Coordinates of C-alpha atoms in Angstrom, one line a residue:
M1 CA -32.2 -40.4 23.9
K2 CA -29.0 -41.2 21.8
L3 CA -30.8 -40.3 18.7
G4 CA -31.9 -36.9 20.1
L5 CA -28.5 -36.1 21.1
K6 CA -27.3 -37.0 17.5
V7 CA -29.9 -34.6 16.0
I8 CA -28.7 -31.8 18.3
F9 CA -24.9 -32.2 17.3
L10 CA -25.9 -32.4 13.8
L11 CA -27.7 -29.0 14.2
M12 CA -25.0 -27.4 16.1
A13 CA -22.5 -28.4 13.3
I14 CA -24.8 -27.0 10.6
I15 CA -25.2 -23.7 12.0
A16 CA -21.4 -23.6 12.7
C17 CA -20.5 -24.6 8.9
K18 CA -23.0 -21.8 8.1
G19 CA -21.4 -19.2 10.1
L20 CA -18.1 -20.1 8.8
W21 CA -19.4 -20.4 5.3
A22 CA -20.8 -16.7 5.8
Q23 CA -17.4 -15.4 7.0
D24 CA -15.4 -17.1 4.0
N25 CA -18.2 -15.5 1.6
V26 CA -17.2 -11.9 2.9
T27 CA -13.4 -12.6 2.6
Y28 CA -13.8 -14.4 -1.0
K29 CA -15.7 -11.1 -2.0
Q30 CA -13.1 -8.9 -0.5
L31 CA -10.2 -11.0 -2.3
I32 CA -11.9 -10.7 -5.6
E33 CA -12.6 -6.7 -5.3
E34 CA -8.9 -6.4 -4.3
A35 CA -7.4 -8.7 -7.2
D36 CA -10.0 -7.1 -9.9
L37 CA -8.6 -3.5 -8.8
Y38 CA -4.7 -4.8 -8.9
L39 CA -5.5 -6.1 -12.3
K40 CA -6.8 -3.1 -13.4
V41 CA -3.7 -0.9 -12.4
G42 CA -1.4 -3.7 -13.8
D43 CA -0.1 -5.1 -10.6
V44 CA -0.4 -8.7 -11.9
A45 CA 1.6 -10.5 -9.1
F46 CA -0.6 -9.1 -6.2
A47 CA -3.6 -10.0 -8.2
R48 CA -2.4 -13.5 -9.0
L49 CA -2.1 -14.0 -5.3
D50 CA -5.6 -12.7 -4.6
Y51 CA -7.1 -14.8 -7.2
Q52 CA -5.3 -17.9 -5.8
K53 CA -6.7 -17.4 -2.4
A54 CA -10.2 -17.0 -3.7
V55 CA -9.9 -20.2 -5.4
T56 CA -8.7 -22.0 -2.1
L57 CA -11.8 -20.5 -0.3
N58 CA -14.5 -21.1 -3.0
P59 CA -13.2 -23.8 -5.5
S60 CA -16.6 -24.2 -7.3
D61 CA -16.5 -20.6 -8.5
E62 CA -14.9 -20.2 -12.1
Y63 CA -14.6 -16.6 -12.1
P64 CA -10.9 -16.6 -10.2
R65 CA -9.9 -19.4 -12.3
L66 CA -11.0 -17.6 -15.4
K67 CA -9.0 -14.7 -14.2
L68 CA -5.8 -16.7 -13.5
A69 CA -6.0 -18.3 -16.8
E70 CA -6.2 -14.8 -18.7
I71 CA -3.2 -13.7 -16.7
D72 CA -1.3 -16.6 -17.9
R73 CA -2.3 -16.0 -21.4
K74 CA -1.3 -12.4 -21.3
A75 CA 2.0 -13.2 -19.6
T76 CA 2.7 -15.9 -22.5
A77 CA 2.1 -13.5 -25.1
Q78 CA 4.2 -10.7 -23.4
H79 CA 6.8 -13.1 -23.3
Q80 CA 6.6 -14.1 -26.9
T81 CA 6.6 -10.2 -28.1
D82 CA 9.4 -9.5 -25.7
S83 CA 11.6 -12.3 -27.7
L84 CA 10.5 -11.1 -30.8
F85 CA 11.4 -7.5 -30.1
E86 CA 14.9 -8.5 -28.7
A87 CA 15.8 -10.5 -31.9
S88 CA 14.4 -7.8 -34.1
L89 CA 16.3 -5.1 -32.4
V90 CA 19.5 -7.0 -32.6
N91 CA 19.2 -7.5 -36.0
A92 CA 18.4 -4.0 -36.9
E93 CA 21.6 -2.5 -34.9
K94 CA 23.8 -5.0 -36.8
Y95 CA 22.6 -3.7 -40.0
F96 CA 22.5 -0.2 -39.1
Q97 CA 26.2 -0.3 -37.6
S98 CA 27.2 -2.0 -41.3
G99 CA 25.6 0.6 -43.1
S100 CA 22.8 -1.5 -44.5
Y101 CA 20.3 1.2 -43.9
S102 CA 17.4 -0.4 -46.2
L103 CA 17.5 -3.9 -44.0
A104 CA 17.9 -1.7 -40.8
Q105 CA 15.0 0.4 -41.5
I106 CA 13.0 -2.8 -42.0
E107 CA 13.9 -4.3 -38.8
Y108 CA 13.4 -1.3 -37.0
K109 CA 9.8 -1.0 -38.5
H110 CA 9.4 -4.5 -37.2
S111 CA 10.6 -3.7 -33.8
L112 CA 8.3 -0.6 -33.7
E113 CA 5.3 -2.7 -34.5
L114 CA 6.3 -4.9 -31.5
K115 CA 6.9 -1.8 -28.8
P116 CA 5.1 1.3 -30.4
E117 CA 6.1 3.2 -27.5
S118 CA 10.0 2.9 -27.9
E119 CA 11.3 6.5 -28.4
F120 CA 14.9 5.0 -29.2
I121 CA 13.6 3.1 -32.3
R122 CA 11.3 6.4 -33.6
E123 CA 14.9 8.1 -33.5
R124 CA 16.8 5.2 -35.4
L125 CA 14.4 5.3 -38.2
A126 CA 14.5 9.2 -38.2
A127 CA 18.5 9.0 -38.3
I128 CA 18.0 6.5 -41.1
S129 CA 15.6 8.5 -43.1
T130 CA 18.1 11.4 -43.6
L131 CA 20.8 8.5 -44.9
L132 CA 18.6 7.5 -47.5
P133 CA 18.7 8.9 -51.2
G134 CA 18.1 12.5 -51.4
T135 CA 19.3 13.7 -48.2
G136 CA 22.4 11.4 -47.1
V137 CA 24.5 8.6 -48.0
P138 CA 23.2 7.3 -51.5
V139 CA 22.0 3.7 -51.8
P140 CA 23.3 1.9 -55.0
E141 CA 20.5 0.8 -57.4
S142 CA 21.7 -2.7 -56.9
D143 CA 20.9 -2.3 -53.4
K144 CA 17.6 -1.1 -54.2
A145 CA 16.9 -4.4 -56.5
N146 CA 18.5 -6.6 -54.0
P147 CA 18.0 -5.6 -50.4
N148 CA 19.7 -8.8 -48.9
K149 CA 22.8 -7.9 -51.0
E150 CA 25.9 -7.3 -48.7
V151 CA 27.7 -3.9 -48.7
A152 CA 30.0 -3.4 -51.5
K153 CA 33.6 -3.8 -50.5
P154 CA 36.7 -2.4 -52.2
E155 CA 37.9 -4.7 -54.8
I156 CA 41.1 -6.5 -54.0
A157 CA 43.8 -6.8 -56.8
P158 CA 44.0 -10.4 -58.1
P159 CA 47.0 -12.4 -56.7
V160 CA 49.9 -12.7 -59.1
S161 CA 51.4 -16.2 -60.4
K162 CA 54.0 -17.5 -57.9
A163 CA 55.9 -18.9 -61.0
N164 CA 56.5 -15.5 -62.9
P165 CA 55.2 -12.9 -60.7
V166 CA 56.5 -10.2 -63.0
K167 CA 55.2 -11.6 -66.5
S168 CA 52.3 -9.4 -67.1
E169 CA 54.2 -6.3 -65.9
T170 CA 57.2 -7.1 -68.5
A171 CA 54.9 -7.5 -71.3
K172 CA 53.5 -4.3 -70.7
Q173 CA 56.7 -2.4 -70.4
K174 CA 58.1 -4.2 -73.8
S175 CA 54.8 -2.8 -75.4
N176 CA 55.3 0.6 -74.1
T177 CA 58.8 0.6 -75.5
N178 CA 57.9 -0.6 -78.7
Q179 CA 55.2 2.2 -78.8
A180 CA 58.0 4.8 -78.1
I181 CA 60.4 3.6 -80.5
N182 CA 57.8 3.5 -83.4
A183 CA 56.5 7.1 -82.8
P184 CA 57.3 10.0 -85.0
V185 CA 60.6 11.7 -84.1
N186 CA 59.0 15.3 -84.5
K187 CA 56.2 14.8 -82.0
P188 CA 57.0 15.9 -78.4
V189 CA 57.7 12.9 -75.9
S190 CA 54.6 12.5 -73.7
E191 CA 55.0 12.5 -69.9
P192 CA 56.0 9.7 -68.4
V193 CA 53.2 7.0 -67.3
P194 CA 53.4 6.3 -63.5
A195 CA 54.1 2.7 -62.4
T196 CA 50.8 0.8 -61.6
P197 CA 50.9 -0.4 -58.0
T198 CA 51.6 -4.0 -57.2
P199 CA 48.9 -6.5 -55.9
L200 CA 50.9 -6.5 -52.9
Q201 CA 51.4 -2.6 -52.7
T202 CA 47.4 -2.4 -53.4
A203 CA 46.4 -4.8 -50.6
L204 CA 48.6 -3.1 -48.2
S205 CA 47.3 0.5 -49.1
Q206 CA 43.9 -0.7 -49.0
A207 CA 44.6 -2.2 -45.6
E208 CA 45.9 1.1 -44.1
E209 CA 42.8 2.8 -45.3
F210 CA 40.3 0.2 -43.5
M211 CA 42.6 0.4 -40.3
A212 CA 42.2 4.2 -40.4
A213 CA 38.4 4.0 -40.7
Q214 CA 38.3 1.5 -38.1
D215 CA 36.8 -1.3 -40.6
Y216 CA 38.9 -3.9 -38.9
D217 CA 37.2 -6.6 -40.6
N218 CA 38.2 -5.4 -44.0
A219 CA 41.9 -4.5 -43.1
S220 CA 42.2 -8.0 -41.8
Q221 CA 41.2 -9.4 -45.2
R222 CA 43.5 -7.2 -47.1
Y223 CA 46.4 -8.0 -44.8
Q224 CA 45.7 -11.9 -45.1
A225 CA 45.8 -11.1 -49.1
A226 CA 49.1 -9.3 -48.6
L227 CA 50.6 -12.0 -46.5
V228 CA 49.5 -14.5 -49.4
L229 CA 51.6 -12.3 -51.6
K230 CA 54.6 -12.1 -49.1
P231 CA 54.1 -15.0 -46.6
N232 CA 57.3 -14.4 -44.6
D233 CA 56.9 -10.7 -44.1
K234 CA 57.1 -10.3 -40.2
S235 CA 55.6 -6.6 -40.6
I236 CA 52.5 -8.1 -42.6
K237 CA 52.0 -10.9 -39.9
T238 CA 52.2 -8.3 -37.1
K239 CA 49.7 -5.9 -38.4
L240 CA 47.4 -8.9 -39.4
V241 CA 47.6 -10.0 -35.6
N242 CA 47.0 -6.5 -34.8
S243 CA 44.0 -6.0 -36.9
L244 CA 42.3 -9.4 -35.8
S245 CA 42.8 -8.5 -32.1
L246 CA 41.2 -5.0 -33.0
L247 CA 38.5 -6.8 -34.9
D248 CA 37.7 -9.1 -32.1
K249 CA 37.8 -6.3 -29.7
Q250 CA 35.3 -4.1 -31.9
K251 CA 32.7 -7.1 -31.8
K252 CA 32.8 -7.7 -28.4
N253 CA 32.3 -3.8 -27.9
Q254 CA 29.6 -4.1 -30.6
K255 CA 27.8 -6.9 -28.5
T256 CA 28.2 -5.1 -25.2
Y257 CA 26.7 -1.8 -27.1
N258 CA 23.7 -3.9 -28.6
D259 CA 23.0 -5.3 -25.2
L260 CA 23.2 -2.1 -23.3
L261 CA 20.9 -0.6 -26.0
L262 CA 18.6 -3.5 -25.6
A263 CA 18.6 -3.4 -21.9
A264 CA 17.9 0.3 -22.0
E265 CA 15.0 0.0 -24.0
K266 CA 13.8 -2.7 -21.7
A267 CA 14.3 -0.5 -18.8
V268 CA 12.2 2.3 -20.7
T269 CA 9.3 -0.1 -21.2
L270 CA 9.5 -0.9 -17.5
K271 CA 9.3 2.6 -16.8
N272 CA 12.6 2.7 -14.8
I273 CA 14.1 5.6 -16.3
Q274 CA 17.0 6.0 -14.0
Q275 CA 18.3 2.5 -15.0
A276 CA 17.8 3.3 -18.6
V277 CA 19.9 6.5 -18.4
T278 CA 22.6 4.4 -16.9
Y279 CA 22.7 2.0 -19.7
Y280 CA 22.7 4.7 -22.1
E281 CA 25.6 6.4 -20.6
Q282 CA 27.5 3.2 -20.5
A283 CA 26.7 3.1 -24.3
T284 CA 27.8 6.5 -25.2
L285 CA 31.3 5.5 -23.6
L286 CA 31.6 3.0 -26.3
K287 CA 30.1 5.3 -29.2
P288 CA 30.4 8.9 -28.3
D289 CA 29.6 9.7 -31.8
D290 CA 26.2 7.9 -32.4
A291 CA 24.0 10.9 -32.3
V292 CA 20.9 9.0 -31.8
V293 CA 22.0 7.2 -28.8
T294 CA 23.2 11.0 -27.4
N295 CA 20.0 12.4 -28.2
R296 CA 18.1 9.7 -26.7
L297 CA 20.4 10.2 -23.4
A298 CA 19.7 13.7 -23.4
S299 CA 15.8 13.2 -23.5
L300 CA 15.8 10.4 -20.9
R301 CA 18.0 12.9 -18.5
D302 CA 15.1 15.7 -18.9
E303 CA 12.6 12.9 -18.3
L304 CA 14.3 11.6 -15.3
K305 CA 14.5 15.2 -13.8
V306 CA 10.8 15.3 -14.1
E307 CA 10.3 12.1 -12.7
Q308 CA 12.3 12.9 -9.7
G309 CA 10.3 15.9 -9.2
I310 CA 7.4 13.8 -9.0
E311 CA 9.0 11.4 -6.9
K312 CA 9.9 14.2 -4.3
D313 CA 6.2 15.1 -4.4
F314 CA 5.0 11.8 -4.0
K315 CA 7.2 10.9 -1.1
E316 CA 6.1 14.1 0.7
I317 CA 2.2 13.4 0.1
I318 CA 2.7 9.9 1.0
T319 CA 4.5 11.0 4.4
R320 CA 1.5 13.7 4.9
A321 CA -1.1 11.0 4.2
D322 CA 0.6 8.5 6.7
Q323 CA 0.5 11.0 9.3
F324 CA -3.5 11.6 8.7
L325 CA -4.1 7.9 8.8
H326 CA -2.1 7.5 12.0
D327 CA -4.1 10.3 13.7
N328 CA -7.3 8.8 12.5
N329 CA -8.1 11.5 10.0
L330 CA -9.6 9.4 7.2
A331 CA -11.0 12.1 5.0
E332 CA -7.8 14.2 5.2
A333 CA -5.7 10.6 4.5
R334 CA -7.9 9.5 1.6
K335 CA -7.7 12.9 -0.1
S336 CA -3.7 12.8 0.1
Y337 CA -3.4 9.1 -0.7
E338 CA -5.9 10.2 -4.0
Q339 CA -3.4 12.8 -5.0
A340 CA -0.4 10.7 -4.6
R341 CA -2.4 8.0 -6.8
N342 CA -2.8 10.5 -9.2
L343 CA 0.8 11.3 -9.4
K344 CA 1.9 7.7 -9.6
P345 CA -0.9 5.5 -11.0
D346 CA 1.3 2.6 -11.1
D347 CA 2.3 2.5 -7.7
K348 CA 0.7 0.1 -5.3
Y349 CA 1.2 1.9 -2.1
P350 CA -1.4 4.4 -2.2
Q351 CA -3.7 2.1 -3.8
E352 CA -3.4 -0.6 -0.8
K353 CA -4.0 2.5 1.9
L354 CA -7.2 3.4 -0.2
L355 CA -8.3 -0.1 0.5
E356 CA -7.2 -0.1 4.1
I357 CA -9.4 3.4 4.6
S358 CA -12.1 1.7 2.8
K359 CA -12.2 -1.0 5.2
I360 CA -11.6 1.1 8.2
E361 CA -14.8 3.0 7.2
A362 CA -16.9 0.2 6.4
I363 CA -16.0 -1.1 10.2
A364 CA -16.6 2.1 11.6
E365 CA -19.8 2.9 9.9
S366 CA -20.8 -0.7 11.1
E367 CA -19.8 -0.1 14.7
N368 CA -21.5 3.5 14.4
L369 CA -24.8 1.9 13.3
K370 CA -24.6 -0.5 16.4
K371 CA -23.8 2.3 18.6
Y372 CA -26.7 4.6 17.3
K373 CA -29.4 1.9 17.8
E374 CA -28.2 1.1 21.2
T375 CA -28.5 4.6 22.2
L376 CA -31.7 5.2 20.7
V377 CA -32.9 2.3 22.6
L378 CA -31.5 3.6 25.8
A379 CA -33.2 7.0 25.0
E380 CA -36.4 5.4 24.3
S381 CA -36.2 3.6 27.7
L382 CA -35.7 7.0 29.6
L383 CA -38.5 8.4 27.7
N384 CA -40.9 6.0 28.7
Q385 CA -39.8 6.3 32.5
E386 CA -40.6 9.9 32.0
D387 CA -37.0 10.9 32.6
Y388 CA -37.4 13.7 29.8
Q389 CA -34.0 15.2 30.8
G390 CA -32.2 12.1 30.4
A391 CA -34.1 11.2 27.1
Y392 CA -33.3 14.3 25.7
Q393 CA -29.8 14.3 26.6
T394 CA -29.5 10.6 25.2
F395 CA -31.1 11.6 21.7
S396 CA -28.7 14.3 21.4
K397 CA -25.8 11.7 21.7
A398 CA -27.7 9.5 19.2
S399 CA -27.6 12.8 16.8
E400 CA -24.1 13.3 17.3
I401 CA -23.2 9.7 16.3
E402 CA -25.4 9.9 13.3
P403 CA -25.9 13.8 12.0
G404 CA -27.7 12.7 9.0
E405 CA -30.5 11.0 10.8
S406 CA -33.7 13.1 11.7
Y407 CA -35.4 10.8 14.2
P408 CA -33.3 12.0 16.9
K409 CA -33.4 15.6 16.2
Q410 CA -37.3 15.5 16.1
K411 CA -37.6 13.6 19.3
M412 CA -35.1 16.5 20.8
T413 CA -37.7 19.1 19.4
E414 CA -40.5 17.0 21.2
L415 CA -38.6 16.8 24.6
N416 CA -37.5 20.2 24.6
A417 CA -41.3 21.4 24.4
K418 CA -42.2 19.0 27.0
I419 CA -39.4 20.0 29.5
K420 CA -40.6 23.6 29.1
E421 CA -43.8 22.8 30.2
L422 CA -42.4 20.9 33.2
E423 CA -39.9 23.5 33.9
A424 CA -41.7 24.9 37.1
Q425 CA -42.2 21.1 38.3
Y426 CA -38.3 20.6 37.7
K427 CA -37.3 23.6 39.3
V428 CA -39.6 22.7 42.8
E429 CA -37.9 19.3 42.3
Y430 CA -34.5 20.2 41.9
D431 CA -34.9 23.0 44.9
G432 CA -35.9 20.2 47.3
D433 CA -33.4 17.7 46.3
I434 CA -30.5 20.6 46.5
T435 CA -31.9 21.5 50.0
E436 CA -31.9 17.9 51.3
A437 CA -28.6 16.9 49.8
D438 CA -27.0 20.0 51.6
K439 CA -28.4 19.0 55.0
A440 CA -27.0 15.5 54.3
Y441 CA -23.9 16.6 53.2
K442 CA -23.6 19.0 56.6
A443 CA -24.4 15.9 58.4
K444 CA -21.6 13.5 56.5
N445 CA -24.4 11.4 55.3
W446 CA -22.5 10.9 52.4
D447 CA -25.0 8.3 51.0
I448 CA -27.9 10.2 51.3
A449 CA -26.4 13.4 50.0
M450 CA -24.9 11.6 47.1
D451 CA -28.4 10.2 45.9
D452 CA -30.0 13.7 46.3
Y453 CA -27.1 15.6 44.3
L454 CA -27.9 12.9 41.7
K455 CA -31.7 13.7 41.5
A456 CA -31.0 17.4 41.4
S457 CA -28.5 16.7 38.6
K458 CA -31.3 15.0 36.4
A459 CA -33.7 17.6 37.1
K460 CA -32.1 20.4 35.8
I461 CA -29.7 20.0 32.7
G462 CA -26.3 22.0 32.8
D463 CA -26.6 22.2 36.8
T464 CA -23.1 22.6 38.3
L465 CA -23.9 22.9 41.7
S466 CA -24.6 19.3 42.3
G467 CA -22.0 18.1 40.1
N468 CA -19.5 20.0 42.3
Q469 CA -20.9 18.9 45.3
M470 CA -20.8 15.1 44.1
K471 CA -16.8 15.5 43.1
R472 CA -16.3 16.6 47.0
I473 CA -18.0 13.8 48.1
V474 CA -15.8 11.3 46.0
N475 CA -12.7 13.1 46.7
Y476 CA -13.5 12.7 50.5
M477 CA -14.1 9.1 50.0
D478 CA -10.9 8.7 47.9
H479 CA -8.8 10.0 51.2
K480 CA -10.5 7.2 53.2
L481 CA -9.9 4.5 50.7
I482 CA -8.7 1.1 51.9
L483 CA -9.0 -0.7 48.8
T484 CA -10.5 -1.0 45.1
L485 CA -12.0 -4.0 43.4
A486 CA -12.7 -3.7 39.4
P487 CA -14.1 -7.0 37.5
S488 CA -12.2 -8.1 34.6
S489 CA -15.3 -7.1 32.1
P490 CA -17.5 -4.2 33.3
L491 CA -20.9 -6.0 32.0
V492 CA -22.6 -7.9 34.6
S493 CA -25.5 -9.5 33.0
E494 CA -28.7 -10.8 34.5
G495 CA -28.4 -13.7 36.9
K496 CA -24.7 -14.0 36.3
E497 CA -22.6 -13.5 39.1
V498 CA -19.1 -11.7 39.4
K499 CA -17.0 -12.6 42.4
L500 CA -14.0 -10.4 43.3
P501 CA -11.7 -11.7 45.9
F502 CA -9.5 -9.5 48.3
K503 CA -7.1 -10.0 51.2
A504 CA -9.3 -9.6 54.6
I505 CA -9.4 -5.9 55.8
E506 CA -7.2 -5.5 59.4
N507 CA -9.4 -5.0 62.2
P508 CA -8.5 -1.7 63.0
K509 CA -10.2 -0.6 59.7
R510 CA -13.3 -2.2 59.9
A511 CA -15.4 0.7 60.9
N512 CA -17.9 3.2 59.3
H513 CA -17.6 1.8 55.7
Y514 CA -18.8 3.0 52.5
F515 CA -19.0 1.3 49.1
V516 CA -18.5 3.8 46.0
L517 CA -19.6 2.2 43.1
R518 CA -18.8 3.4 39.6
V519 CA -21.9 2.3 37.3
R520 CA -23.3 3.0 33.8
N521 CA -27.0 1.8 33.8
S522 CA -27.7 1.8 29.8
A523 CA -29.7 -0.9 29.1
A524 CA -33.5 -1.6 29.2
G525 CA -35.3 -2.4 32.5
A526 CA -34.8 -1.4 36.1
P527 CA -32.2 -3.5 37.6
R528 CA -31.1 -4.3 41.3
L529 CA -27.7 -4.9 42.3
Y530 CA -27.1 -7.7 44.9
I531 CA -23.8 -7.2 46.6
N532 CA -22.8 -10.3 48.7
Y533 CA -19.9 -10.8 50.6
G534 CA -18.2 -14.1 52.5
Q535 CA -15.1 -15.7 53.7
D536 CA -13.7 -18.5 51.4
S537 CA -16.9 -20.6 50.4
Q538 CA -18.8 -19.0 53.4
K539 CA -21.7 -16.5 52.3
N540 CA -21.8 -13.9 55.5
G541 CA -24.3 -11.5 54.2
G542 CA -25.5 -8.8 51.3
I543 CA -26.8 -5.5 50.3
I544 CA -29.5 -4.5 47.9
Y545 CA -29.1 -1.4 45.9
R546 CA -31.6 -0.3 43.2
N547 CA -31.6 3.7 42.6
F548 CA -29.2 3.3 39.5
L549 CA -30.0 6.5 37.0
K550 CA -30.5 5.7 33.5
G551 CA -27.8 7.2 31.1
G552 CA -24.9 6.7 29.0
Q553 CA -22.4 7.7 31.6
Y554 CA -20.7 6.4 34.4
L555 CA -22.0 7.5 37.6
D556 CA -20.6 7.4 41.3
Y557 CA -23.1 5.8 43.9
V558 CA -22.0 5.7 47.6
I559 CA -23.6 3.0 49.6
K560 CA -23.1 3.0 53.5
V561 CA -22.7 -0.3 55.1
V562 CA -24.6 -0.1 58.4
N563 CA -26.4 -3.0 60.1
Q564 CA -24.0 -5.2 58.5
D565 CA -22.6 -6.8 61.9
R566 CA -21.2 -9.8 59.8
W567 CA -19.2 -7.5 57.4
Y568 CA -17.2 -5.8 60.1
R569 CA -17.0 -9.4 62.6
F570 CA -15.8 -11.6 60.1
D571 CA -12.6 -11.9 57.9
N572 CA -14.5 -11.4 54.7
N573 CA -12.3 -12.1 51.7
W574 CA -14.7 -12.1 48.8
I575 CA -17.3 -9.7 47.3
S576 CA -19.8 -10.7 44.4
F577 CA -22.3 -8.8 42.3
T578 CA -25.5 -10.1 40.9
V579 CA -28.0 -8.3 38.7
E580 CA -31.7 -8.9 38.3
G581 CA -34.4 -7.1 36.1
G582 CA -31.5 -5.8 33.6
S583 CA -28.0 -5.4 33.3
L584 CA -25.2 -3.4 34.8
E585 CA -21.7 -1.9 33.6
I586 CA -19.7 -1.8 36.8
E587 CA -16.5 -0.3 36.4
S588 CA -15.3 -0.5 40.0
L589 CA -16.1 -0.7 43.9
K590 CA -14.0 1.1 46.4
I591 CA -14.3 0.4 50.0
C592 CA -13.7 3.4 52.3
A593 CA -13.7 3.5 55.9
D594 CA -14.9 7.3 57.3
I595 CA -12.8 7.0 60.7

């Protein structure tokens, strides 16, 4: 016995595991599909998350692990490329700003190889091409032969000896004087030769020129040379300190400038044009005369205007698509999200919404198929019971669920021909049902009238007379309502008891009761309903009802509580439903007193 129980538990565990495995397998496939799509559109972060979840669900599959390795490999390569690009661009800018255009050109070309999409580098190279031989600033032959040579600086006059600082000048003056004495008298005296500037004067003059050109590096070197010649000169010291201060500020500004250009190009690479424009605007404040940067800024501003227009259209389309999705208009929502995706292919929001719509459509398609099959089963059941009117209506409903299916349309054509053949018979049945129903209605036999009107409605499609009369009966009963009972779930399966407790009805109201049942009989079979009642744990009586019409709609049935002395005499406080021969869906039971 124990062995048998163990086997049963083992089988149950295996079945449960299989169910979980099937569910996980569906989730796993969805994760892989989403991850592949994210990777395709360049959303690496979301792709990585989905691949990691997939690995957790199915550790034995190598595919997500390989994809994660591929993502890591690409990320490492991209980081290396970005680092090389930054270093190359910084060097190129240094060469460009110092006037070493040949070296700058080499570095800019190297940068362009790393980031071919950089418009800024292309513009820099175009500017350099105008400054190279033939079109701009000439490049010395020595620079061509030795590209690593620094830019030539103005020569500094050699320092004069401290022991005899004017010795060489005195010698020159004596030589000139002797030449003048020995010259023939009859020759005109030549113009006086201008005095040669002293080394101090040369150094100071050159320093002033470099200061005017904002070349504070060379200017400070000249002031330092001048200070060597005249160490105690406070004016030279002040100028030197000033030039060094300006040089320090210039270097900081240059670094800031280079950092801004680098940040701007990074923003362009990341397609953040607004940020790139901000960086270039800050750069132009530091160097307003840089034509390349100014042109680049103008170009990006134009691009930003276009991008802002696209962003405005994108937001409007997304708003419209979200509303369509909220209204469950999936077709129009899909069109709008696809339009938004075409405007901004890298934006993940429309991609996610399209995935969401695909899931909703898949679920809806599955539910529709299930509903379609259930409706066909009901239609076939009605056809087997020769309820041709009900079968026709049910096949029509199945055709509405799946318009592309031909089988329901074929059965409707067959049934339409059959109904025409039996039209005379239906007319006789309808006339008889209406006549009997009207008699019962006048006599206030509400249960009989309701049954006959229901039969008449089935004998004649589109009959409004019987429908209106049934509404009058239900409205009349609602005015006589004592209480309403409703099960937590409408489905009452065969063999299952549904018990509904209530407070016992007061004695003055215990007379001439009717039960108004709202029921749908859409399952196969011919179900019978047992309505039992009692007090606490004691059953006091019951009623059987079996005249439920087949169909996909809820219908109202009126049952008169007669010959049920124990219903009126005892303080009954519960009613129960039990079905045999099929299943029913019971929406509610109303207890009414026609007094």
